[in-house]
Amino acid sequence: MSTRLFGEPVRRVEDERLLTGQGRYLDDLGREALAAAFVRSPHAHARIRDIDVTAALDVEGLVAIYTWEDLPPGVAEPLPLLIPHPALTHGRTAHPLAKETVRHVGEPVVMVVATDRYLAEDVCALIEVDYEPLKAVVGLEEAAQGSRLVHEDVPANLGAHLVQEVASTGGASARECIETSPHTLAFRLDIERSASMPLEGRGVYARWDGRDLRVYSSTQTSTSVRMAIAAKLGLPLPHVEVIAPDVGGGFGVKIVHPWPEEVLVPWAAMTLGREVKWAEDRREHFVASAHERAQVQYVRVGFDDAGRVLGLEVTILHDHGAYTPYGIIVPIVTSTQLLGPYKIGSYRVEFSSIYTNTVQVTPYRGAGRPQAVFCMERTMDKIAQHLGADRTEVRAANFIGPEEFPYDQRMTFQDGRPLVYDSGNYPEMLRMIKELIGWDSFERGPHRGIGLACYVEGTGVGPYEGGHVQITSDGRVHVSTGLTSQGQGHETVFAQIAASELGVPISRVSVVTGDTRRFGYAVGTFASRAAVVSGNAIALACGKVREKALRIAAEALEADPADLDIADGLVHVVGSPSASIPLSTVAVLSNPLRYSFDAETAKATQFATATPADRPPVADGEEPGLEGRGFYSPLRSTFAAGMHAAIVETDPETAEIRILRYAVVHDCGRLVNPMIVEGQVHGGVAQGIGGALYERMAYDSDGQLLNASFMDFLMPYASEIPRIETAHLETPSPLNPLGIKGAGEAGVIPVSAVIASAVEDAEGFDIDRMPISPSDLYHLRAR
């Protein structure tokens, strides 16, 4: 493969369009469509006694009102449980519109369709719902006691329970190893609830022509939304199209599917024979989408005088909210990624996933890893403190060595595959991060501290992705893949891969993602998987196209295909550039024609080419055109890694926490585009700082979200984000042809652990709960 563009910091090709207002987002579409709005529950837990729509019926512009009783059987059923698991013994999902009982504030109860959104909202305000309030179950420990139930048929509110244990090499259990260790510690850690908050909320727009349904959705998985809609509405899959237009951020919340609105809006369009659209407002996003992060962790650890972990036992209470549409991926990831870059003597992890009367919990950028890293890295810091040792030395004593890869952690990962690390060099990363942040020369002062954290991230999970590549008679390369883009730079990265594989200028490559008309088979954009899985699929498709192009060009040039190469869009004889043929002409020759449409296509007509009489114009096993399709299905996940460090200063009076420096060393295998990886890391760190210092979903005991607006839910401005210093280490993955690993979530994963470590260093007392606000720090000082 030519590496002329692979590895180069190519500027993002999509930015000019997006930054000049030429993007097309969901709410830019369907200007003439009917508008949907929803009556949502004001109660966290209540029975629905009656719904009275009488006062709304005479509103001019009202088109329809729907309750659960109005829905046909397929639509009325509970939404799918997307990822079943044997440990998820009591999985529960919501109905598209509430049936009899609501279980969190914001649950949809009534759908209104009107001529515009303002009218639809006015109608919603006139509908009277008679509720019988029930006592809400809020808070993990209260919910786990089971004295009150979120679902009457789920004892103790326990949706799932899972234990994984890895014994020592001598066969001893984690508990046995802890009990016999020279040193032991036990403590509790807390991570509070947060949420994704993409700039653009969710949205759906549907058109029905009596035969075919076209749905636009601001989603991270258009192909899966298509399959879900077809199943729920009883339509043949070929008669359903789903398109993700430009998507203004996802961060995990838009991987959930189908949302109630993704079923109801298309159903309403079919029922009414009119275009229908719904776009989420910010209040709805707070109370009706999804949250993440909330966990309580109980840790017991045994270790020797060098800080080597001999036994580790972690018990996790995970809050999954009112429903489990995405299964238990988050606590599974937490429990398995907790091991990080370390070889632990023996490990036992147990989690209980608990129902509460709060918004459902599904993956948010990092997807359980920030909680895992917080647990493991706080443990490493506590071991160092107990021994009076340098925090970096304790980590180094536990590292997996570079000569030990592949390294089997002897657990089952979120994809059901073995947790086997493919490559890495953790001692070198530690050396690099210490040098980058100036660890050994750092001078502590009053209210000034330094911290670091390490992590390993499973990326590129399967089961597969595909890519289609076509070279047309104008010499342009058209790439399509089924997964979607939410700002990651896919148009650039995939174009770089195609341009490198095919030897064409990147300006001649266009990329389409998330359109089921162009590519119908895909899994989705999540879990830092796009470049790994779709990138390799596109490379494989390009390989097929390249092979065919060389074969056709060889006939035209009367040369051996092995003697040909492609550069700058020309197929030429190696060592003889003048003996060449443009790829555009090769594309023409690949499609034998009866008719001529222009000067180029005339070259492929039946009297312009000399096909031997003893073979057909299109050979057996061939197809016309210069195009190819490839699929990449990974054996198992690739494992990226990184180490972050920060220097913070805490105000002695206001307890404000200021980040003075922030440094990142990251390894995602071979870098396709260092500039884009840098951007992903920077964006992730910014989001991580939000989670560490600002973002907290605050529920009261009645299940009311107290800060459901940007007035009260704080996120960092650019002024709160320090300059981020980065360095990259490349340990190629042996698991895929391109040698790459994922990078999309790397920046966010260890930030809470890093900030906790640095604040603890500055203040001299334990930081065991995140996020930490100035108020939190003030009260900790007063203890």
Short mmCIF file of N, CA, C and O in Angstrom, two decimals, residues 167-265:
data_model
loop_
_atom_site.label_atom_id
_atom_site.label_comp_id
_atom_site.label_asym_id
_atom_site.label_seq_id
_atom_site.Cartn_x
_atom_site.Cartn_y
_atom_site.Cartn_z
N ALA A 167 -8.34 -16.45 39.03
CA ALA A 167 -7.51 -16.92 40.15
C ALA A 167 -6.04 -16.61 39.89
O ALA A 167 -5.62 -16.29 38.76
N SER A 168 -5.24 -16.72 40.92
CA SER A 168 -3.80 -16.55 40.78
C SER A 168 -3.21 -17.72 40.01
O SER A 168 -3.88 -18.73 39.78
N THR A 169 -1.97 -17.59 39.61
CA THR A 169 -1.33 -18.69 38.88
C THR A 169 -1.27 -19.97 39.71
O THR A 169 -1.22 -21.07 39.17
N GLY A 170 -1.32 -19.81 41.02
CA GLY A 170 -1.32 -20.99 41.89
C GLY A 170 -2.72 -21.50 42.20
O GLY A 170 -2.87 -22.47 42.96
N GLY A 171 -3.73 -20.84 41.63
CA GLY A 171 -5.11 -21.29 41.80
C GLY A 171 -5.84 -20.67 42.97
O GLY A 171 -7.00 -21.02 43.24
N ALA A 172 -5.22 -19.73 43.68
CA ALA A 172 -5.87 -19.10 44.83
C ALA A 172 -6.88 -18.06 44.35
O ALA A 172 -6.67 -17.37 43.35
N SER A 173 -7.96 -17.93 45.09
CA SER A 173 -8.98 -16.94 44.76
C SER A 173 -8.50 -15.55 45.15
O SER A 173 -7.53 -15.39 45.92
N ALA A 174 -9.18 -14.53 44.64
CA ALA A 174 -8.82 -13.16 44.98
C ALA A 174 -8.95 -12.93 46.48
O ALA A 174 -8.09 -12.29 47.11
N ARG A 175 -10.01 -13.45 47.08
CA ARG A 175 -10.21 -13.24 48.51
C ARG A 175 -9.09 -13.91 49.32
O ARG A 175 -8.59 -13.34 50.30
N GLU A 176 -8.69 -15.10 48.91
CA GLU A 176 -7.58 -15.78 49.59
C GLU A 176 -6.29 -14.99 49.45
O GLU A 176 -5.52 -14.84 50.42
N CYS A 177 -6.04 -14.46 48.26
CA CYS A 177 -4.81 -13.69 48.04
C CYS A 177 -4.81 -12.41 48.85
O CYS A 177 -3.75 -11.99 49.37
N ILE A 178 -5.97 -11.77 48.96
CA ILE A 178 -6.04 -10.54 49.76
C ILE A 178 -5.76 -10.84 51.22
O ILE A 178 -4.99 -10.14 51.89
N GLU A 179 -6.37 -11.90 51.73
CA GLU A 179 -6.23 -12.23 53.15
C GLU A 179 -4.79 -12.58 53.52
O GLU A 179 -4.35 -12.34 54.65
N THR A 180 -4.04 -13.12 52.58
CA THR A 180 -2.66 -13.53 52.87
C THR A 180 -1.62 -12.51 52.43
O THR A 180 -0.41 -12.78 52.51
N SER A 181 -2.05 -11.35 51.95
CA SER A 181 -1.12 -10.33 51.46
C SER A 181 -0.45 -9.59 52.62
O SER A 181 -1.05 -9.43 53.70
N PRO A 182 0.78 -9.11 52.43
CA PRO A 182 1.45 -8.32 53.47
C PRO A 182 0.70 -7.04 53.82
O PRO A 182 0.77 -6.57 54.97
N HIS A 183 0.00 -6.46 52.85
CA HIS A 183 -0.73 -5.21 53.08
C HIS A 183 -2.12 -5.33 52.46
O HIS A 183 -2.28 -5.92 51.38
N THR A 184 -3.12 -4.76 53.12
CA THR A 184 -4.47 -4.74 52.57
C THR A 184 -5.10 -3.37 52.81
O THR A 184 -4.78 -2.67 53.78
N LEU A 185 -5.98 -3.00 51.90
CA LEU A 185 -6.77 -1.77 52.02
C LEU A 185 -8.20 -2.07 51.61
O LEU A 185 -8.45 -2.94 50.76
N ALA A 186 -9.14 -1.31 52.16
CA ALA A 186 -10.54 -1.40 51.76
C ALA A 186 -11.13 0.01 51.76
O ALA A 186 -10.87 0.80 52.68
N PHE A 187 -11.90 0.33 50.73
CA PHE A 187 -12.44 1.68 50.62
C PHE A 187 -13.60 1.69 49.64
O PHE A 187 -13.86 0.72 48.93
N ARG A 188 -14.29 2.82 49.62
CA ARG A 188 -15.45 3.02 48.74
C ARG A 188 -15.18 4.18 47.80
O ARG A 188 -14.57 5.19 48.19
N LEU A 189 -15.65 4.04 46.55
CA LEU A 189 -15.52 5.09 45.55
C LEU A 189 -16.90 5.37 44.94
O LEU A 189 -17.72 4.47 44.81
N ASP A 190 -17.10 6.62 44.54
CA ASP A 190 -18.38 7.01 43.94
C ASP A 190 -18.15 7.84 42.68
O ASP A 190 -17.31 8.75 42.68
N ILE A 191 -18.89 7.49 41.64
CA ILE A 191 -18.97 8.32 40.43
C ILE A 191 -20.43 8.70 40.27
O ILE A 191 -21.31 7.83 40.31
N GLU A 192 -20.70 9.98 40.09
CA GLU A 192 -22.08 10.43 40.00
C GLU A 192 -22.56 10.46 38.54
O GLU A 192 -21.78 10.32 37.61
N ARG A 193 -23.85 10.67 38.39
CA ARG A 193 -24.51 10.61 37.08
C ARG A 193 -24.21 11.85 36.25
O ARG A 193 -24.18 12.98 36.75
N SER A 194 -23.99 11.62 34.94
CA SER A 194 -23.79 12.71 33.99
C SER A 194 -24.53 12.36 32.70
O SER A 194 -25.34 11.43 32.68
N ALA A 195 -24.25 13.08 31.63
CA ALA A 195 -24.95 12.82 30.36
C ALA A 195 -24.17 13.41 29.19
O ALA A 195 -23.31 14.26 29.37
N SER A 196 -24.53 12.95 27.99
CA SER A 196 -23.75 13.25 26.79
C SER A 196 -23.84 14.71 26.36
O SER A 196 -22.85 15.35 26.04
N MET A 197 -25.03 15.24 26.25
CA MET A 197 -25.29 16.62 25.84
C MET A 197 -24.69 17.01 24.48
O MET A 197 -23.94 17.98 24.37
N PRO A 198 -24.99 16.27 23.41
CA PRO A 198 -24.53 16.72 22.09
C PRO A 198 -25.16 18.07 21.75
O PRO A 198 -26.25 18.40 22.24
N LEU A 199 -24.49 18.83 20.93
CA LEU A 199 -25.00 20.15 20.55
C LEU A 199 -26.37 20.03 19.89
O LEU A 199 -27.27 20.83 20.14
N GLU A 200 -26.54 19.01 19.04
CA GLU A 200 -27.84 18.74 18.42
C GLU A 200 -28.51 17.61 19.17
O GLU A 200 -27.92 16.56 19.38
N GLY A 201 -29.76 17.81 19.57
CA GLY A 201 -30.51 16.74 20.20
C GLY A 201 -30.94 15.70 19.18
O GLY A 201 -30.58 15.74 18.00
N ARG A 202 -31.74 14.75 19.65
CA ARG A 202 -32.25 13.72 18.75
C ARG A 202 -33.32 14.31 17.84
O ARG A 202 -33.87 15.38 18.11
N GLY A 203 -33.63 13.61 16.77
CA GLY A 203 -34.68 14.08 15.87
C GLY A 203 -35.01 13.04 14.82
O GLY A 203 -34.16 12.21 14.47
N VAL A 204 -36.26 13.06 14.33
CA VAL A 204 -36.73 12.10 13.34
C VAL A 204 -37.65 12.82 12.36
O VAL A 204 -38.48 13.64 12.76
N TYR A 205 -37.51 12.48 11.09
CA TYR A 205 -38.36 13.03 10.03
C TYR A 205 -38.68 11.90 9.08
O TYR A 205 -37.78 11.19 8.62
N ALA A 206 -39.98 11.68 8.81
CA ALA A 206 -40.41 10.52 8.03
C ALA A 206 -41.33 10.91 6.87
O ALA A 206 -42.17 11.81 7.00
N ARG A 207 -41.15 10.19 5.74
CA ARG A 207 -41.98 10.38 4.55
C ARG A 207 -42.45 9.00 4.07
O ARG A 207 -41.66 8.06 4.00
N TRP A 208 -43.74 8.91 3.72
CA TRP A 208 -44.34 7.65 3.27
C TRP A 208 -45.07 7.91 1.97
O TRP A 208 -45.88 8.85 1.87
N ASP A 209 -44.79 7.11 0.93
CA ASP A 209 -45.45 7.32 -0.35
C ASP A 209 -46.49 6.24 -0.66
O ASP A 209 -46.94 6.11 -1.80
N GLY A 210 -46.86 5.48 0.36
CA GLY A 210 -47.81 4.40 0.16
C GLY A 210 -47.17 3.06 -0.07
O GLY A 210 -47.83 2.02 0.04
N ARG A 211 -45.88 3.09 -0.38
CA ARG A 211 -45.14 1.83 -0.60
C ARG A 211 -43.81 1.83 0.13
O ARG A 211 -43.44 0.85 0.75
N ASP A 212 -43.12 2.94 0.04
CA ASP A 212 -41.78 3.03 0.62
C ASP A 212 -41.76 4.08 1.72
O ASP A 212 -42.39 5.14 1.60
N LEU A 213 -41.01 3.78 2.77
CA LEU A 213 -40.85 4.69 3.91
C LEU A 213 -39.42 5.19 3.93
O LEU A 213 -38.48 4.40 3.92
N ARG A 214 -39.27 6.50 3.95
CA ARG A 214 -37.93 7.09 4.11
C ARG A 214 -37.90 7.84 5.42
O ARG A 214 -38.76 8.69 5.68
N VAL A 215 -36.92 7.52 6.24
CA VAL A 215 -36.78 8.13 7.56
C VAL A 215 -35.40 8.76 7.67
O VAL A 215 -34.39 8.13 7.37
N TYR A 216 -35.39 10.01 8.10
CA TYR A 216 -34.14 10.69 8.46
C TYR A 216 -34.07 10.72 9.98
O TYR A 216 -35.04 11.10 10.65
N SER A 217 -32.94 10.32 10.52
CA SER A 217 -32.79 10.32 11.98
C SER A 217 -31.40 10.79 12.35
O SER A 217 -30.42 10.43 11.71
N SER A 218 -31.33 11.59 13.40
CA SER A 218 -30.03 12.01 13.94
C SER A 218 -29.53 10.87 14.82
O SER A 218 -29.68 10.87 16.04
N THR A 219 -28.93 9.90 14.18
CA THR A 219 -28.59 8.65 14.85
C THR A 219 -27.14 8.27 14.60
O THR A 219 -26.50 8.75 13.66
N GLN A 220 -26.64 7.36 15.43
CA GLN A 220 -25.31 6.79 15.25
C GLN A 220 -25.36 5.43 14.57
O GLN A 220 -24.33 4.79 14.40
N THR A 221 -26.55 5.00 14.16
CA THR A 221 -26.66 3.65 13.59
C THR A 221 -27.85 3.57 12.66
O THR A 221 -28.88 3.00 12.99
N SER A 222 -27.71 4.12 11.47
CA SER A 222 -28.84 4.19 10.55
C SER A 222 -29.31 2.82 10.09
O SER A 222 -30.52 2.58 9.93
N THR A 223 -28.40 1.89 9.86
CA THR A 223 -28.82 0.57 9.37
C THR A 223 -29.61 -0.18 10.42
O THR A 223 -30.58 -0.89 10.11
N SER A 224 -29.23 -0.05 11.67
CA SER A 224 -29.97 -0.73 12.74
C SER A 224 -31.32 -0.07 12.99
O SER A 224 -32.31 -0.75 13.28
N VAL A 225 -31.39 1.24 12.88
CA VAL A 225 -32.68 1.93 12.99
C VAL A 225 -33.60 1.44 11.87
O VAL A 225 -34.80 1.21 12.08
N ARG A 226 -33.05 1.27 10.68
CA ARG A 226 -33.84 0.76 9.56
C ARG A 226 -34.45 -0.61 9.89
O ARG A 226 -35.64 -0.84 9.67
N MET A 227 -33.62 -1.52 10.40
CA MET A 227 -34.11 -2.85 10.71
C MET A 227 -35.15 -2.80 11.82
O MET A 227 -36.16 -3.53 11.79
N ALA A 228 -34.93 -1.94 12.82
CA ALA A 228 -35.88 -1.84 13.93
C ALA A 228 -37.22 -1.29 13.45
O ALA A 228 -38.28 -1.80 13.84
N ILE A 229 -37.19 -0.27 12.62
CA ILE A 229 -38.44 0.32 12.11
C ILE A 229 -39.19 -0.70 11.26
O ILE A 229 -40.42 -0.85 11.38
N ALA A 230 -38.47 -1.39 10.39
CA ALA A 230 -39.13 -2.38 9.55
C ALA A 230 -39.80 -3.45 10.40
O ALA A 230 -40.94 -3.87 10.12
N ALA A 231 -39.12 -3.89 11.46
CA ALA A 231 -39.68 -4.92 12.33
C ALA A 231 -40.90 -4.40 13.09
O ALA A 231 -41.93 -5.09 13.17
N LYS A 232 -40.80 -3.20 13.65
CA LYS A 232 -41.90 -2.67 14.46
C LYS A 232 -43.12 -2.32 13.61
O LYS A 232 -44.27 -2.47 14.06
N LEU A 233 -42.91 -1.84 12.38
CA LEU A 233 -44.02 -1.41 11.54
C LEU A 233 -44.47 -2.49 10.56
O LEU A 233 -45.40 -2.28 9.79
N GLY A 234 -43.82 -3.64 10.59
CA GLY A 234 -44.22 -4.74 9.74
C GLY A 234 -44.01 -4.49 8.27
O GLY A 234 -44.79 -4.95 7.43
N LEU A 235 -42.92 -3.80 7.94
CA LEU A 235 -42.62 -3.48 6.55
C LEU A 235 -41.48 -4.35 6.04
O LEU A 235 -40.55 -4.67 6.79
N PRO A 236 -41.49 -4.74 4.75
CA PRO A 236 -40.33 -5.42 4.18
C PRO A 236 -39.12 -4.50 4.22
O PRO A 236 -39.22 -3.31 3.89
N LEU A 237 -37.98 -5.04 4.60
CA LEU A 237 -36.79 -4.22 4.75
C LEU A 237 -36.44 -3.42 3.49
O LEU A 237 -36.06 -2.24 3.60
N PRO A 238 -36.57 -3.99 2.28
CA PRO A 238 -36.23 -3.19 1.10
C PRO A 238 -37.11 -1.96 0.88
O PRO A 238 -36.76 -1.09 0.09
N HIS A 239 -38.22 -1.89 1.60
CA HIS A 239 -39.12 -0.74 1.44
C HIS A 239 -38.91 0.31 2.53
O HIS A 239 -39.74 1.22 2.68
N VAL A 240 -37.83 0.18 3.28
CA VAL A 240 -37.49 1.16 4.32
C VAL A 240 -36.10 1.71 4.05
O VAL A 240 -35.16 0.94 3.83
N GLU A 241 -35.99 3.01 4.04
CA GLU A 241 -34.70 3.68 3.93
C GLU A 241 -34.49 4.54 5.16
O GLU A 241 -35.43 5.22 5.61
N VAL A 242 -33.30 4.51 5.73
CA VAL A 242 -32.96 5.40 6.84
C VAL A 242 -31.67 6.13 6.51
O VAL A 242 -30.69 5.51 6.08
N ILE A 243 -31.71 7.41 6.70
CA ILE A 243 -30.57 8.26 6.35
C ILE A 243 -30.20 9.10 7.57
O ILE A 243 -31.07 9.74 8.18
N ALA A 244 -28.95 9.09 7.93
CA ALA A 244 -28.44 10.00 8.95
C ALA A 244 -27.86 11.20 8.22
O ALA A 244 -26.83 11.08 7.54
N PRO A 245 -28.51 12.36 8.29
CA PRO A 245 -27.91 13.55 7.68
C PRO A 245 -26.70 13.99 8.51
O PRO A 245 -26.18 13.18 9.30
N ASP A 246 -26.24 15.19 8.35
CA ASP A 246 -25.19 15.67 9.25
C ASP A 246 -25.72 15.57 10.68
O ASP A 246 -26.86 15.97 10.97
N VAL A 247 -24.91 15.02 11.56
CA VAL A 247 -25.32 14.78 12.94
C VAL A 247 -24.45 15.64 13.85
O VAL A 247 -23.22 15.54 13.82
N GLY A 248 -25.10 16.46 14.66
CA GLY A 248 -24.38 17.40 15.50
C GLY A 248 -23.98 16.82 16.84
O GLY A 248 -24.35 17.31 17.90
N GLY A 249 -23.19 15.75 16.78
CA GLY A 249 -22.70 15.11 17.99
C GLY A 249 -23.58 13.95 18.40
O GLY A 249 -24.79 13.95 18.18
N GLY A 250 -22.95 12.95 18.98
CA GLY A 250 -23.69 11.77 19.44
C GLY A 250 -23.23 11.34 20.82
O GLY A 250 -24.01 11.29 21.76
N PHE A 251 -21.94 10.99 20.95
CA PHE A 251 -21.31 10.63 22.22
C PHE A 251 -21.96 9.43 22.89
O PHE A 251 -21.80 9.23 24.09
N GLY A 252 -22.72 8.64 22.13
CA GLY A 252 -23.31 7.43 22.69
C GLY A 252 -24.81 7.48 22.82
O GLY A 252 -25.50 6.48 22.62
N VAL A 253 -25.37 8.65 23.14
CA VAL A 253 -26.82 8.72 23.36
C VAL A 253 -27.60 8.38 22.10
O VAL A 253 -28.73 7.86 22.16
N LYS A 254 -27.02 8.61 20.93
CA LYS A 254 -27.72 8.35 19.67
C LYS A 254 -27.42 6.96 19.10
O LYS A 254 -27.83 6.67 17.97
N ILE A 255 -26.73 6.12 19.88
CA ILE A 255 -26.57 4.73 19.46
C ILE A 255 -27.77 3.91 19.91
O ILE A 255 -28.05 2.83 19.38
N VAL A 256 -28.50 4.37 20.90
CA VAL A 256 -29.70 3.67 21.35
C VAL A 256 -30.74 3.73 20.23
O VAL A 256 -30.92 4.76 19.58
N HIS A 257 -31.45 2.62 19.99
CA HIS A 257 -32.43 2.57 18.94
C HIS A 257 -33.34 1.37 19.13
O HIS A 257 -32.91 0.37 19.73
N PRO A 258 -34.56 1.41 18.65
CA PRO A 258 -35.18 2.66 18.25
C PRO A 258 -35.67 3.42 19.48
O PRO A 258 -36.21 2.82 20.42
N TRP A 259 -35.47 4.71 19.48
CA TRP A 259 -36.11 5.55 20.47
C TRP A 259 -37.62 5.52 20.21
O TRP A 259 -38.05 5.23 19.08
N PRO A 260 -38.45 5.82 21.19
CA PRO A 260 -39.89 5.86 20.95
C PRO A 260 -40.25 6.70 19.73
O PRO A 260 -41.09 6.31 18.90
N GLU A 261 -39.58 7.83 19.60
CA GLU A 261 -39.90 8.75 18.50
C GLU A 261 -39.51 8.17 17.15
O GLU A 261 -40.11 8.51 16.13
N GLU A 262 -38.49 7.29 17.11
CA GLU A 262 -38.09 6.68 15.84
C GLU A 262 -39.10 5.65 15.36
O GLU A 262 -39.07 5.26 14.18
N VAL A 263 -39.97 5.19 16.24
CA VAL A 263 -41.07 4.32 15.84
C VAL A 263 -42.33 5.14 15.60
O VAL A 263 -43.04 4.95 14.59
N LEU A 264 -42.62 6.06 16.50
CA LEU A 264 -43.90 6.78 16.47
C LEU A 264 -44.00 7.75 15.30
O LEU A 264 -45.06 7.87 14.67
N VAL A 265 -42.93 8.47 15.01
CA VAL A 265 -42.98 9.46 13.93
C VAL A 265 -43.18 8.77 12.57
O VAL A 265 -44.06 9.17 11.80
#
